[in-house]
Coordinates of C-alpha atoms in Angstrom, one line a residue:
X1 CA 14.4 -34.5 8.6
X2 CA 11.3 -35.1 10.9
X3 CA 8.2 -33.2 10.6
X4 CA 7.0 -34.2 14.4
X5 CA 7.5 -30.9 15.3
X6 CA 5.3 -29.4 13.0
X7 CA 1.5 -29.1 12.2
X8 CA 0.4 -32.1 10.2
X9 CA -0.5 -31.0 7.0
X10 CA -4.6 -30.8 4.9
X11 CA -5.0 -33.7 3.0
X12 CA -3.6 -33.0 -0.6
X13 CA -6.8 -35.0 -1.9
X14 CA -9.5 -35.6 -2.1
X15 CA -9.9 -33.2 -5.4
X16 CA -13.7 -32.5 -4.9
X17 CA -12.8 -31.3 -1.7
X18 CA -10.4 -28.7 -2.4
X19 CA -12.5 -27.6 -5.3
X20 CA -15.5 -26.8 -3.0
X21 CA -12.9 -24.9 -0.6
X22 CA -11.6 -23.4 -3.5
X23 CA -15.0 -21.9 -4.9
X24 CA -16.2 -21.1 -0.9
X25 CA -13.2 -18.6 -0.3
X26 CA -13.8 -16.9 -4.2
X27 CA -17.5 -16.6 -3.4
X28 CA -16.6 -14.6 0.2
X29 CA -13.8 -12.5 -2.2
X30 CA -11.0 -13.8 -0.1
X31 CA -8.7 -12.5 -3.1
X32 CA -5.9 -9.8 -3.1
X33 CA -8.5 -7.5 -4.5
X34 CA -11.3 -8.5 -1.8
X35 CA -8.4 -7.8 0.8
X36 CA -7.5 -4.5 0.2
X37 CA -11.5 -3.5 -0.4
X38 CA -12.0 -4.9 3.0
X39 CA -8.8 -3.6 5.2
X40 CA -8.3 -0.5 3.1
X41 CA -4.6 0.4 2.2
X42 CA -2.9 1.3 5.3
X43 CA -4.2 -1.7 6.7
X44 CA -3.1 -3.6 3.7
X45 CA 0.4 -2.3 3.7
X46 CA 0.6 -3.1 7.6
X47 CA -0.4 -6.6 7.1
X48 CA 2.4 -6.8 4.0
X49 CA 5.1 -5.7 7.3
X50 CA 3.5 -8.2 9.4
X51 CA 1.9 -5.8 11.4
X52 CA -1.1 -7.4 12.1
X53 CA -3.1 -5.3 14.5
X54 CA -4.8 -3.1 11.8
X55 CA -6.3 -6.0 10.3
X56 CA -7.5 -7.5 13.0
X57 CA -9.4 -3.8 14.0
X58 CA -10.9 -4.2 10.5
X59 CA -12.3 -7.7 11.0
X60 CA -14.1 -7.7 14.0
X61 CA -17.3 -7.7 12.0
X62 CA -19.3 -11.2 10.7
X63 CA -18.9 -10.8 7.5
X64 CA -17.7 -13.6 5.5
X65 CA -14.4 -12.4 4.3
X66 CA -13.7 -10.8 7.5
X67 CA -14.1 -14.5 8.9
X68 CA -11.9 -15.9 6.3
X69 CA -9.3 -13.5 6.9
X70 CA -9.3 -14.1 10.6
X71 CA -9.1 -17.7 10.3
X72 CA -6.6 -18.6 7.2
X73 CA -4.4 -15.2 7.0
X74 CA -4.7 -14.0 10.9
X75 CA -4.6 -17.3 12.2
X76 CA -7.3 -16.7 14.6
X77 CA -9.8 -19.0 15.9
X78 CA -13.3 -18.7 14.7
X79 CA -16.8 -20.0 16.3
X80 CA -17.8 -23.4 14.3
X81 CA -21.0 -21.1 14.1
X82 CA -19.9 -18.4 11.9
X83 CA -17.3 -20.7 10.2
X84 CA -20.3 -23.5 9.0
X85 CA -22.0 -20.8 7.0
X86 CA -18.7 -20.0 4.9
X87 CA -16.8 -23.1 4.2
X88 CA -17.7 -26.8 3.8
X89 CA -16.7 -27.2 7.5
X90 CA -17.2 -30.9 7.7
X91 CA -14.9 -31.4 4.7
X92 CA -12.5 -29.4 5.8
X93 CA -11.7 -31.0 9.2
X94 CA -11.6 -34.5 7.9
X95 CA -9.3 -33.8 4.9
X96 CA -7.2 -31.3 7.6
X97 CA -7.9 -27.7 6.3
X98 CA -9.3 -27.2 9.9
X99 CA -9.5 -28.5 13.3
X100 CA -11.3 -28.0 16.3
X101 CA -9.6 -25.6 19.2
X102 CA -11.7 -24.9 22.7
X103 CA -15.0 -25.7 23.1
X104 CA -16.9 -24.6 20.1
X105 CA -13.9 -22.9 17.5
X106 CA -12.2 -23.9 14.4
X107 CA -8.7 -23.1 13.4
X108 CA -7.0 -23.4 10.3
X109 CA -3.8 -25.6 10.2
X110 CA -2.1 -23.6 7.1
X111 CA -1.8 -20.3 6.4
X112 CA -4.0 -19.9 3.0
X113 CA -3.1 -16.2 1.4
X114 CA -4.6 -14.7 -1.5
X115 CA -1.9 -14.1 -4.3
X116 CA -2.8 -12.5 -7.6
X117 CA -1.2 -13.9 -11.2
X118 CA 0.2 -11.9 -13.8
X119 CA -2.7 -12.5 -16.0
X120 CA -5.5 -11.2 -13.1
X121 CA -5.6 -14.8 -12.1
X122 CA -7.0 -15.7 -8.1
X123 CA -4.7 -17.5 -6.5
X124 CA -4.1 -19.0 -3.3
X125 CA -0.6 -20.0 -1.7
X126 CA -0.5 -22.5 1.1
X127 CA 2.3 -22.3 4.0
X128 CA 2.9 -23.2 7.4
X129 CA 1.4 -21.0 10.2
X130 CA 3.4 -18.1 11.2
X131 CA 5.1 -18.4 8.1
X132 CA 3.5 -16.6 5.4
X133 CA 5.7 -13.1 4.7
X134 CA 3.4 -10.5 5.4
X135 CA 0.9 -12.5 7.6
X136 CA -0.1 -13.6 11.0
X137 CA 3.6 -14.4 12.2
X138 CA 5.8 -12.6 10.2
X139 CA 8.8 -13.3 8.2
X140 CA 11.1 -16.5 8.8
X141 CA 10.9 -19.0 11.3
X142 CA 13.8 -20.4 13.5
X143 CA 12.0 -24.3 13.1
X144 CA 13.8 -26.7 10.2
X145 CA 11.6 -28.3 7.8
X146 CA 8.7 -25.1 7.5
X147 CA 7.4 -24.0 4.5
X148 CA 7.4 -20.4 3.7
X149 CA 4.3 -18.0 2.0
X150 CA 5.4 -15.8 -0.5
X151 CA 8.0 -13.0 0.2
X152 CA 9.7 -10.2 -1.9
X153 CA 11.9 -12.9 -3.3
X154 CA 9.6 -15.1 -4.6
X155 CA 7.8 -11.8 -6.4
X156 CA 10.8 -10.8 -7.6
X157 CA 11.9 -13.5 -9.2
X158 CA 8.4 -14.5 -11.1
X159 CA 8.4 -11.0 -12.1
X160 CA 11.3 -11.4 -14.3
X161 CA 10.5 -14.6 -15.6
X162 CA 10.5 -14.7 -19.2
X163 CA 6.7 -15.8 -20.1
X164 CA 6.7 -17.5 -23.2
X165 CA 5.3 -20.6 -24.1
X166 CA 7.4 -24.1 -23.2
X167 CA 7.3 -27.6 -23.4
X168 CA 8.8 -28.4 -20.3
X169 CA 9.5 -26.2 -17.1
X170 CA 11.7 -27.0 -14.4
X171 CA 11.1 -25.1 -10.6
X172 CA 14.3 -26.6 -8.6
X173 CA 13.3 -25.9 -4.7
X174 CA 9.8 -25.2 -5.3
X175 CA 9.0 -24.2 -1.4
X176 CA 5.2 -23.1 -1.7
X177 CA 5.0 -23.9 -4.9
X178 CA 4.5 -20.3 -6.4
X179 CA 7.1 -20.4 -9.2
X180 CA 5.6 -23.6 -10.0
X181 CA 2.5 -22.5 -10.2
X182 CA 3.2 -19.3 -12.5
X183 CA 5.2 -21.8 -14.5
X184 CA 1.9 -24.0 -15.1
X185 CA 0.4 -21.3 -17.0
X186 CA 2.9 -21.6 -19.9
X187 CA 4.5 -24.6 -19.8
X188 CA 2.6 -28.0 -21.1
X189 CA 4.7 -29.8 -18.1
X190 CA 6.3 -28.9 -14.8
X191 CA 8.5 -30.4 -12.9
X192 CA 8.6 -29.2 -9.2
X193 CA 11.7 -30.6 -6.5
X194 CA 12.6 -30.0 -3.3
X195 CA 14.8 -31.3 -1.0
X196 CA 12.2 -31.2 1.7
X197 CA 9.0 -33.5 1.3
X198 CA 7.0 -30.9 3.3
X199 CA 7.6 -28.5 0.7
X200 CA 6.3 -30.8 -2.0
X201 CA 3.1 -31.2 -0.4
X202 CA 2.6 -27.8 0.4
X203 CA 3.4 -27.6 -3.6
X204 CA 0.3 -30.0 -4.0
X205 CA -1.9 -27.9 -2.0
X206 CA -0.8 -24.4 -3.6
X207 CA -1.6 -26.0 -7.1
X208 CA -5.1 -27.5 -6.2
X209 CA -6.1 -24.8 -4.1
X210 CA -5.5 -22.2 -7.1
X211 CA -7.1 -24.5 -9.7
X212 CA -3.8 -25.0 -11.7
X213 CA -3.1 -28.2 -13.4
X214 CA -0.9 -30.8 -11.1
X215 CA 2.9 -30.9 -11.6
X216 CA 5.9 -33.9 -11.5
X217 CA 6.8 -33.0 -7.4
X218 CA 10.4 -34.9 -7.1
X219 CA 11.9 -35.1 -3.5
X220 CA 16.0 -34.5 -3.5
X221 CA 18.8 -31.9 -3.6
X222 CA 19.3 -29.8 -6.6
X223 CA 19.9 -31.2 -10.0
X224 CA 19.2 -34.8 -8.3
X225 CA 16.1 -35.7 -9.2
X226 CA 16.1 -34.9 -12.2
X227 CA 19.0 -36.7 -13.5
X228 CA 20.3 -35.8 -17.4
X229 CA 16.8 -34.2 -18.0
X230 CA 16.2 -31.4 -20.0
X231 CA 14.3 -28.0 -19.8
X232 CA 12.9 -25.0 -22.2
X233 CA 12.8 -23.2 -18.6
X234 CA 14.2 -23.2 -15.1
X235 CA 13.6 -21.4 -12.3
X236 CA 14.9 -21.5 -8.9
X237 CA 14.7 -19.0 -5.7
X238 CA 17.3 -21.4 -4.2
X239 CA 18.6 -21.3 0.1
X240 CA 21.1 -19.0 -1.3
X241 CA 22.2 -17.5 2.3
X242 CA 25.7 -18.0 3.1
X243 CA 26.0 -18.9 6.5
X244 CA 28.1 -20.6 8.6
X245 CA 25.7 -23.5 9.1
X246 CA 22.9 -25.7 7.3
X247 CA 20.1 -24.8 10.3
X248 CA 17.6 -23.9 8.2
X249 CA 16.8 -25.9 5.1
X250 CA 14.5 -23.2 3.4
X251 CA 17.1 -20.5 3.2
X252 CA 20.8 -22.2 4.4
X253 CA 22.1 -23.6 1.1
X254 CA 25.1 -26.1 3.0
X255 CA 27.5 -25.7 1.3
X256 CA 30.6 -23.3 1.9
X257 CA 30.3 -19.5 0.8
X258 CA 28.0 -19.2 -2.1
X259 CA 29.2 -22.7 -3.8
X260 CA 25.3 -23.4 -4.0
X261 CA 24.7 -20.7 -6.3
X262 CA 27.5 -21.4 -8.6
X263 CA 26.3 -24.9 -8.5
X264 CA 22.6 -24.2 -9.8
X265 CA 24.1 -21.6 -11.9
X266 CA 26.9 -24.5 -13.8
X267 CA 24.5 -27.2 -13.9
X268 CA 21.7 -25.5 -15.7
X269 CA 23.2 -25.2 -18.2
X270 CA 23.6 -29.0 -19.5
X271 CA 20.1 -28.9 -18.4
X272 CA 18.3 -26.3 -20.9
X273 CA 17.2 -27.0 -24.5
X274 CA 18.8 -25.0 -27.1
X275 CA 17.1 -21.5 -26.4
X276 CA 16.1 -22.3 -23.2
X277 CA 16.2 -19.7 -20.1
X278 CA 17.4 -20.7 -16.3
X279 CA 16.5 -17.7 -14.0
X280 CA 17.5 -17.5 -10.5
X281 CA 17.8 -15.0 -7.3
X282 CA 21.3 -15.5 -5.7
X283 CA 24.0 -14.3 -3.0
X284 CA 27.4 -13.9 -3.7
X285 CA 30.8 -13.3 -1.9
X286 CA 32.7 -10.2 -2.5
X287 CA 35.9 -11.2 -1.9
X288 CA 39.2 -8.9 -0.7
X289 CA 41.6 -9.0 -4.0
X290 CA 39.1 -10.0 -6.4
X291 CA 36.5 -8.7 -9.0
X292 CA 33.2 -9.8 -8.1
X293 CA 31.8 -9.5 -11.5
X294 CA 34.9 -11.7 -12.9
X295 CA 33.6 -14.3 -10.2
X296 CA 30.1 -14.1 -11.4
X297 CA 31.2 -14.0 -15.2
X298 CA 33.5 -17.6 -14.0
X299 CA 29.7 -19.3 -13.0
X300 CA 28.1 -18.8 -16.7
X301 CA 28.1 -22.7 -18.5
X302 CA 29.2 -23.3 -21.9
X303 CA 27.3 -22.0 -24.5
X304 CA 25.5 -19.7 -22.3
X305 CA 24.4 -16.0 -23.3
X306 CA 24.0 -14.4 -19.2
X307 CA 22.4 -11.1 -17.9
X308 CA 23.3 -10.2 -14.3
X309 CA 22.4 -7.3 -12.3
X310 CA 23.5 -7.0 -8.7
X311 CA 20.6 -5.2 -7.0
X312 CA 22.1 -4.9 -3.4
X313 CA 25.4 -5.5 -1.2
X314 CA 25.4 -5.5 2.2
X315 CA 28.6 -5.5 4.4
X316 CA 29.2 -8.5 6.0
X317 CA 27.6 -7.2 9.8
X318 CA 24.5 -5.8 7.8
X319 CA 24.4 -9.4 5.5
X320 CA 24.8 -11.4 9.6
X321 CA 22.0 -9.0 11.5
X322 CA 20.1 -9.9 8.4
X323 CA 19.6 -13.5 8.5
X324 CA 20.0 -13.7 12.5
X325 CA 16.8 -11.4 12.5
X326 CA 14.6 -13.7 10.3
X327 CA 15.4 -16.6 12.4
X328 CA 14.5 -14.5 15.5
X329 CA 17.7 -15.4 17.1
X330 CA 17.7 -11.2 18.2
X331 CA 15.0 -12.4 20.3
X332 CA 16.7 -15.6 21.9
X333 CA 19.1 -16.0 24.8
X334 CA 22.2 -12.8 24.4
X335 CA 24.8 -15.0 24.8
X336 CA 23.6 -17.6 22.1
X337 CA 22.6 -14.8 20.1
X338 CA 26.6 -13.0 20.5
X339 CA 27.8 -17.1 19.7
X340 CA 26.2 -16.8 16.4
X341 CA 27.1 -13.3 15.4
X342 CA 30.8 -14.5 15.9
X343 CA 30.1 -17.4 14.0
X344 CA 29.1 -15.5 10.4
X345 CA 31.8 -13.1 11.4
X346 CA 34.0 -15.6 11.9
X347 CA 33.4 -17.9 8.4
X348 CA 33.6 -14.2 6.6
X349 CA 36.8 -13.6 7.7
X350 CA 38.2 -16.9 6.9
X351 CA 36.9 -16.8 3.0
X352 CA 37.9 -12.7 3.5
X353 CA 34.8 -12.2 2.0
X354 CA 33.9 -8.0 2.8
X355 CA 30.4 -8.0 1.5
X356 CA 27.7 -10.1 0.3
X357 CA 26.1 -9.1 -2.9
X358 CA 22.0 -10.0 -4.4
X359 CA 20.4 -10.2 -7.4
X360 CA 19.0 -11.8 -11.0
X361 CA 21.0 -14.5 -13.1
X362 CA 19.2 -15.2 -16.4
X363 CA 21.3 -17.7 -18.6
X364 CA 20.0 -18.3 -22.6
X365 CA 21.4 -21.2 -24.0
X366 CA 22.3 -20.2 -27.2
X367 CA 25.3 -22.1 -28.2
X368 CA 27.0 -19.1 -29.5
X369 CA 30.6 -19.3 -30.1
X370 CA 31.0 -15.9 -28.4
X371 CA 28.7 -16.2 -25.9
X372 CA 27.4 -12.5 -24.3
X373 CA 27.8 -11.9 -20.7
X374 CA 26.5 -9.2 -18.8
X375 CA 27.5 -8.4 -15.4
X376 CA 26.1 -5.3 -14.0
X377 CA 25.1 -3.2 -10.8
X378 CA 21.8 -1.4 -11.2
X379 CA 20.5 -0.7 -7.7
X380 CA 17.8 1.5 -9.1
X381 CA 13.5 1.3 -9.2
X382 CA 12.8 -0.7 -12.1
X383 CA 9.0 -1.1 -13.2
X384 CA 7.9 -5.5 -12.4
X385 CA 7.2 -7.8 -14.1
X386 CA 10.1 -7.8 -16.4
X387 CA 9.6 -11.2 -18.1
X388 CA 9.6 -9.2 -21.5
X389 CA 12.2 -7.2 -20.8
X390 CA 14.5 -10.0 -20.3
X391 CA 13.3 -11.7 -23.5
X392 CA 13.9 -8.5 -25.3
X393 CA 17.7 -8.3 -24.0
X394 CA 18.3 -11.7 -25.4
X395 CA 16.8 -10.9 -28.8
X396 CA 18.8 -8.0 -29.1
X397 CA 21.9 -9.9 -28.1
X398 CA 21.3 -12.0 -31.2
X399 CA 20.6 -9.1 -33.3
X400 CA 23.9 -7.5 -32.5
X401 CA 25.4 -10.2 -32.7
X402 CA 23.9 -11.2 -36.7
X403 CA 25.1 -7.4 -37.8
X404 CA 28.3 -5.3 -37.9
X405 CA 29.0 -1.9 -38.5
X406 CA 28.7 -1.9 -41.8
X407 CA 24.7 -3.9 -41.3
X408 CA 24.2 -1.4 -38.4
X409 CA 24.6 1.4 -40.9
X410 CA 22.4 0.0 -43.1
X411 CA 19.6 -1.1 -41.3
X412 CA 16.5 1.3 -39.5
X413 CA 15.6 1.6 -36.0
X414 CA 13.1 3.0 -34.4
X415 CA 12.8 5.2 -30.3
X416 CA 11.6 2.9 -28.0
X417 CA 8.2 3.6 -26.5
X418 CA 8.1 5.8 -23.2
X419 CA 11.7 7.2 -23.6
X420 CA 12.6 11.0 -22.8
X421 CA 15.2 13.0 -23.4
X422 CA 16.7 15.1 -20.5
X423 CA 19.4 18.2 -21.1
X424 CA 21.7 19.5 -18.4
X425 CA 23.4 22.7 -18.1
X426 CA 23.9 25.5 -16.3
X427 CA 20.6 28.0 -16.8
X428 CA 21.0 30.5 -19.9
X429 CA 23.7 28.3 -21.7
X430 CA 23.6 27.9 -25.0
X431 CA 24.3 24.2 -25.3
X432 CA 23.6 21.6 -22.7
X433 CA 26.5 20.2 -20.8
X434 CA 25.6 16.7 -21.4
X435 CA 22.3 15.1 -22.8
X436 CA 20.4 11.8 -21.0
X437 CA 18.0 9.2 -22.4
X438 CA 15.9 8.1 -19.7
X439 CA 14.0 5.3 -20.0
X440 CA 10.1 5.2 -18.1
X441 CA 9.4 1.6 -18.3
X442 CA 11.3 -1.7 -17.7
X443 CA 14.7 -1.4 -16.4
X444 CA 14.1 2.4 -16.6
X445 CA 18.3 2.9 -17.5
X446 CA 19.4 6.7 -18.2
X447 CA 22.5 6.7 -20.6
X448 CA 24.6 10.3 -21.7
X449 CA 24.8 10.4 -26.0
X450 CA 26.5 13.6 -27.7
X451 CA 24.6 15.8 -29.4
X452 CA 24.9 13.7 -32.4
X453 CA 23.3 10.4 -30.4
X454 CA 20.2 12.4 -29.2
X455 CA 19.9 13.7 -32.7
X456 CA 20.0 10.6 -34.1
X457 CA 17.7 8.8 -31.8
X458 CA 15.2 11.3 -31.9
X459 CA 14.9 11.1 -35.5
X460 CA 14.5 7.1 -35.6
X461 CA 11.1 6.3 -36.7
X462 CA 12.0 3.4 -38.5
X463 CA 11.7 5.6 -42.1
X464 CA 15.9 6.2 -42.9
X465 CA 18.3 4.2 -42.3
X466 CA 21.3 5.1 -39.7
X467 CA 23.5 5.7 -42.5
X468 CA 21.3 8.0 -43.8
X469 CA 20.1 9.2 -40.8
X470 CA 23.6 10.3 -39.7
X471 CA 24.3 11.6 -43.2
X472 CA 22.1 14.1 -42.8
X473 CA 23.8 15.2 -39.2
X474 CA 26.8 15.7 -40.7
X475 CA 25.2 18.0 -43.4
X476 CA 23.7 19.7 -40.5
X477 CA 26.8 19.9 -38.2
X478 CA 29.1 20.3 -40.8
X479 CA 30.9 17.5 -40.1
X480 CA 32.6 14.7 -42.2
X481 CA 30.1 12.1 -43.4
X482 CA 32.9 9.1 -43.7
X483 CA 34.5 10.3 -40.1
X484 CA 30.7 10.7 -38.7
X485 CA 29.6 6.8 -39.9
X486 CA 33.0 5.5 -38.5
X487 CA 32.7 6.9 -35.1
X488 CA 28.6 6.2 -35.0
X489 CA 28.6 2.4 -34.9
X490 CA 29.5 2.0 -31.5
X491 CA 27.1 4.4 -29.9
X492 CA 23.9 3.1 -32.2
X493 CA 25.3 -0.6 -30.6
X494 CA 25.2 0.5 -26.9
X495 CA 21.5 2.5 -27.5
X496 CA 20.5 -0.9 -28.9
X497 CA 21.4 -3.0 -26.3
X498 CA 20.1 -1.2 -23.6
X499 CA 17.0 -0.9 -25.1
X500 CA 16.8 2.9 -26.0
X501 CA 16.2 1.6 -29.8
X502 CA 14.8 -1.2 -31.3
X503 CA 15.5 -3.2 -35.1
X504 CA 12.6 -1.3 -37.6
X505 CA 10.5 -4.1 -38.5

């Protein structure tokens, strides 16, 4: 791959450079807070559509910011004058930040956009112009070899990264960097590849730029690089689009269907330390005559707990427009564009693949003999960042896992925090057709339970054990205590795994 076509990049060094950068743009507020101060939100929300022309109505002032914004996240040139009283100009053009347009302006050469951490942190993610999502040029590019900004994917999948402390963290196609640069505040080491060098300095720059400790940046495809190594964490917001070509590097995986996927998703797992998480975002087929949940179940490696949750599927003419639209091929030549529509409709119909599926795979390695795998659609709002909540699922996996009915029975639970109960019925009844626990945080699930499961979970405190607990509802009921304590087991196992109640202590 050439980069001739492209900008050349800032230099990734020299350190004291980027450090005086770095503290210019946090003394103007060029953060996500300083943002939306300046543009307000409908502005702010515009500019997250790419719709630029609000914010450029709400920088036509001098201000600092409003020069910063112009020049790194609008993409606009700037006179030298106003720009010399901001930024170390000088610096900046000879390490390649800036350069000189016209007579008398400066323009950046990256787009530089303010991203805030989990922990409050101020941030700044480096990509090529015209291809931060949510700035100056919108989403995509139709070019090979750019780098992309940040997008919904890349949020999405650090929000559900689990956030503990690691040795050693893996980010396998690091793009911008930003997974790799979440990673870096929890992990001692991280290792960032990429099959595209460009990437890897952009990687650099995101790091340095956001005052984040420098990681191992490897050049190669997938696993490559990194040979027999192994990982507490991976991540990886792979080229998962299934298309009927390799064009585009940053999203086209090359390889048929969504064989890249199941490849990241099989070779983690020789790749993680015992208790070690692998997390990715990935597409996959839906294909006439089979289960795609048996499919996705077939991917999970040895000794692998897995949680998956399909968040969308599109049919295969949605899943085509899709990906033709951020490549702006709608906006090239009809004839091409008609050659390459028939193209994914054409690989679709050979695989007889009917719709293309999205969404989380979190593998545990756990060694169990009976690993747990979860395969499940959940299409609904959830409440970001979820790191915890995935940790949690794991730890109750294991807890399940350690106790059976007879240890259920025995041991005290308490109502998770922020969950409601819900009764429906027809108005004046005496007894509600069916009761719901709703959830208000995290996944925010809803499940049905009896009369006897809303009972019981609204008495859990921690105090009585179940046994007890459901003792007591049978004395209340008038039901059989033996019958009541066989039949209970199975219902107390499904409110603990979805995390309606939680182990007492």
């Amino acid at each position: 791959m050439s980069d001739s076509t492209l900008s050349p990049l800032p230099s990734a060094g020299p350190s004291d450079v980027i450090a005086r950068l770095r503290e210019a743009l946090l003394g103007a507020s060029f953060s996500a807070d300083g943002l939306l101060d300046l543009l307000g939100a409908p502005a702010y929300a515009a500019l997250a559509r790419s719709e630029t022309v609000p914010a450029l109505r709400a920088t036509r002032g001098d201000s600092p910011l409003e020069t910063l914004v112009r020049l790194f996240l609008l993409q606009q040139p700037v006179p030298h004058a106003r720009v010399v009283d901001v930024l170390p100009v000088a610096d900046c053009l000879e390490s390649g930040w800036l350069t000189r347009v016209g007579g008398d302006e400066v323009a950046a050469t990256v787009d530089v956009r303010p991203y805030g951490g989990l922990g409050g942190e101020d941030w700044f993610i480096v990509s090529d112009l015209g291809c931060a999502v949510g700035g100056a040029g919108g989403i995509g590019s139709a070019e090979e070899g750019v780098v992309l900004g940040v997008g919904g994917a890349s949020t999405t999948l650090s929000g559900i990264t689990v956030r503990t402390p690691v040795a050693a963290a893996l980010d396998l196609g690091t793009g911008s960097g930003i997974q790799a640069l979440h990673a870096a505040q929890h992990a001692t080491r991280v290792t960032a590849t990429d099959l595209n060098p460009r990437a890897l300095h952009v990687t650099a720059l995101t790091l340095a730029l956001s005052g984040a400790p420098a990681a191992d940046l490897r050049e190669g495809s997938l696993f490559e690089p990194v040979a027999d190594e192994t990982y507490d964490l991976i991540v990886s917001n792979p080229p998962f689009v299934i298309s009927p070509d390799a064009r585009l590097t940053y999203r086209d995986g090359g390889m048929g269907g969504d064989d890249l996927c199941r490849t990241i998703v099989q070779g983690a797992g020789d790749r993680l330390n015992e208790g070690g998480y692998a997390q990715f975002l990935a597409n996959w087929q839906h294909v006439e005559g089979e289960d795609w949940q048996d499919r996705l179940r077939s991917w999970v490696p040895r000794g692998c707990d897995a949680w998956i949750v399909q968040r969308e599927v599109q049919d295969v003419m949605q899943y085509a427009e899709l990906w033709l639209r951020d490549a702006g091929d709608h906006r090239s030549d009809p004839v091409e564009y008609q050659a390459r529509y028939d193209a994914w409709l054409d690989e679709f119909e050979a695989r007889k693949v009917k719709s293309v599926g999205f969404g989380w795979i979190t593998l545990r390695k756990s060694g169990a003999a009976q690993p747990s795998v979860v395969v499940e659609e959940w299409p609904h709002p959830v409440e970001q960042p979820l790191g915890e909540t995935m940790r949690a699922h794991f730890a109750r996996v294991d807890y399940l896992r350690a106790h059976d009915d007879a240890a259920l029975l025995a041991a005290h639970f308490k109502l998770a925090g922020e969950v409601v109960q819900e009764q429906v019925g027809l108005p004046g009844a005496e007894d509600p057709e069916h009761v719901v626990l709703r959830q208000h945080r995290g996944m925010r699930r809803a499940t049905k339970v009896d009369t006897v499961g809303a009972g019981f979970a609204g008495v859990c405190d921690g105090t009585l054990s179940a046994g007890r607990i459901l003792d007591a509802i049978a004395q209340l009921v008038g039901e059989d205590p033996v019958l009541l304590r066989d039949r209970s087991p199975a219902q107390i196992r499904l409110l603990v795994e979805q995390g309606f109640l939680e182990p007492a202590g």
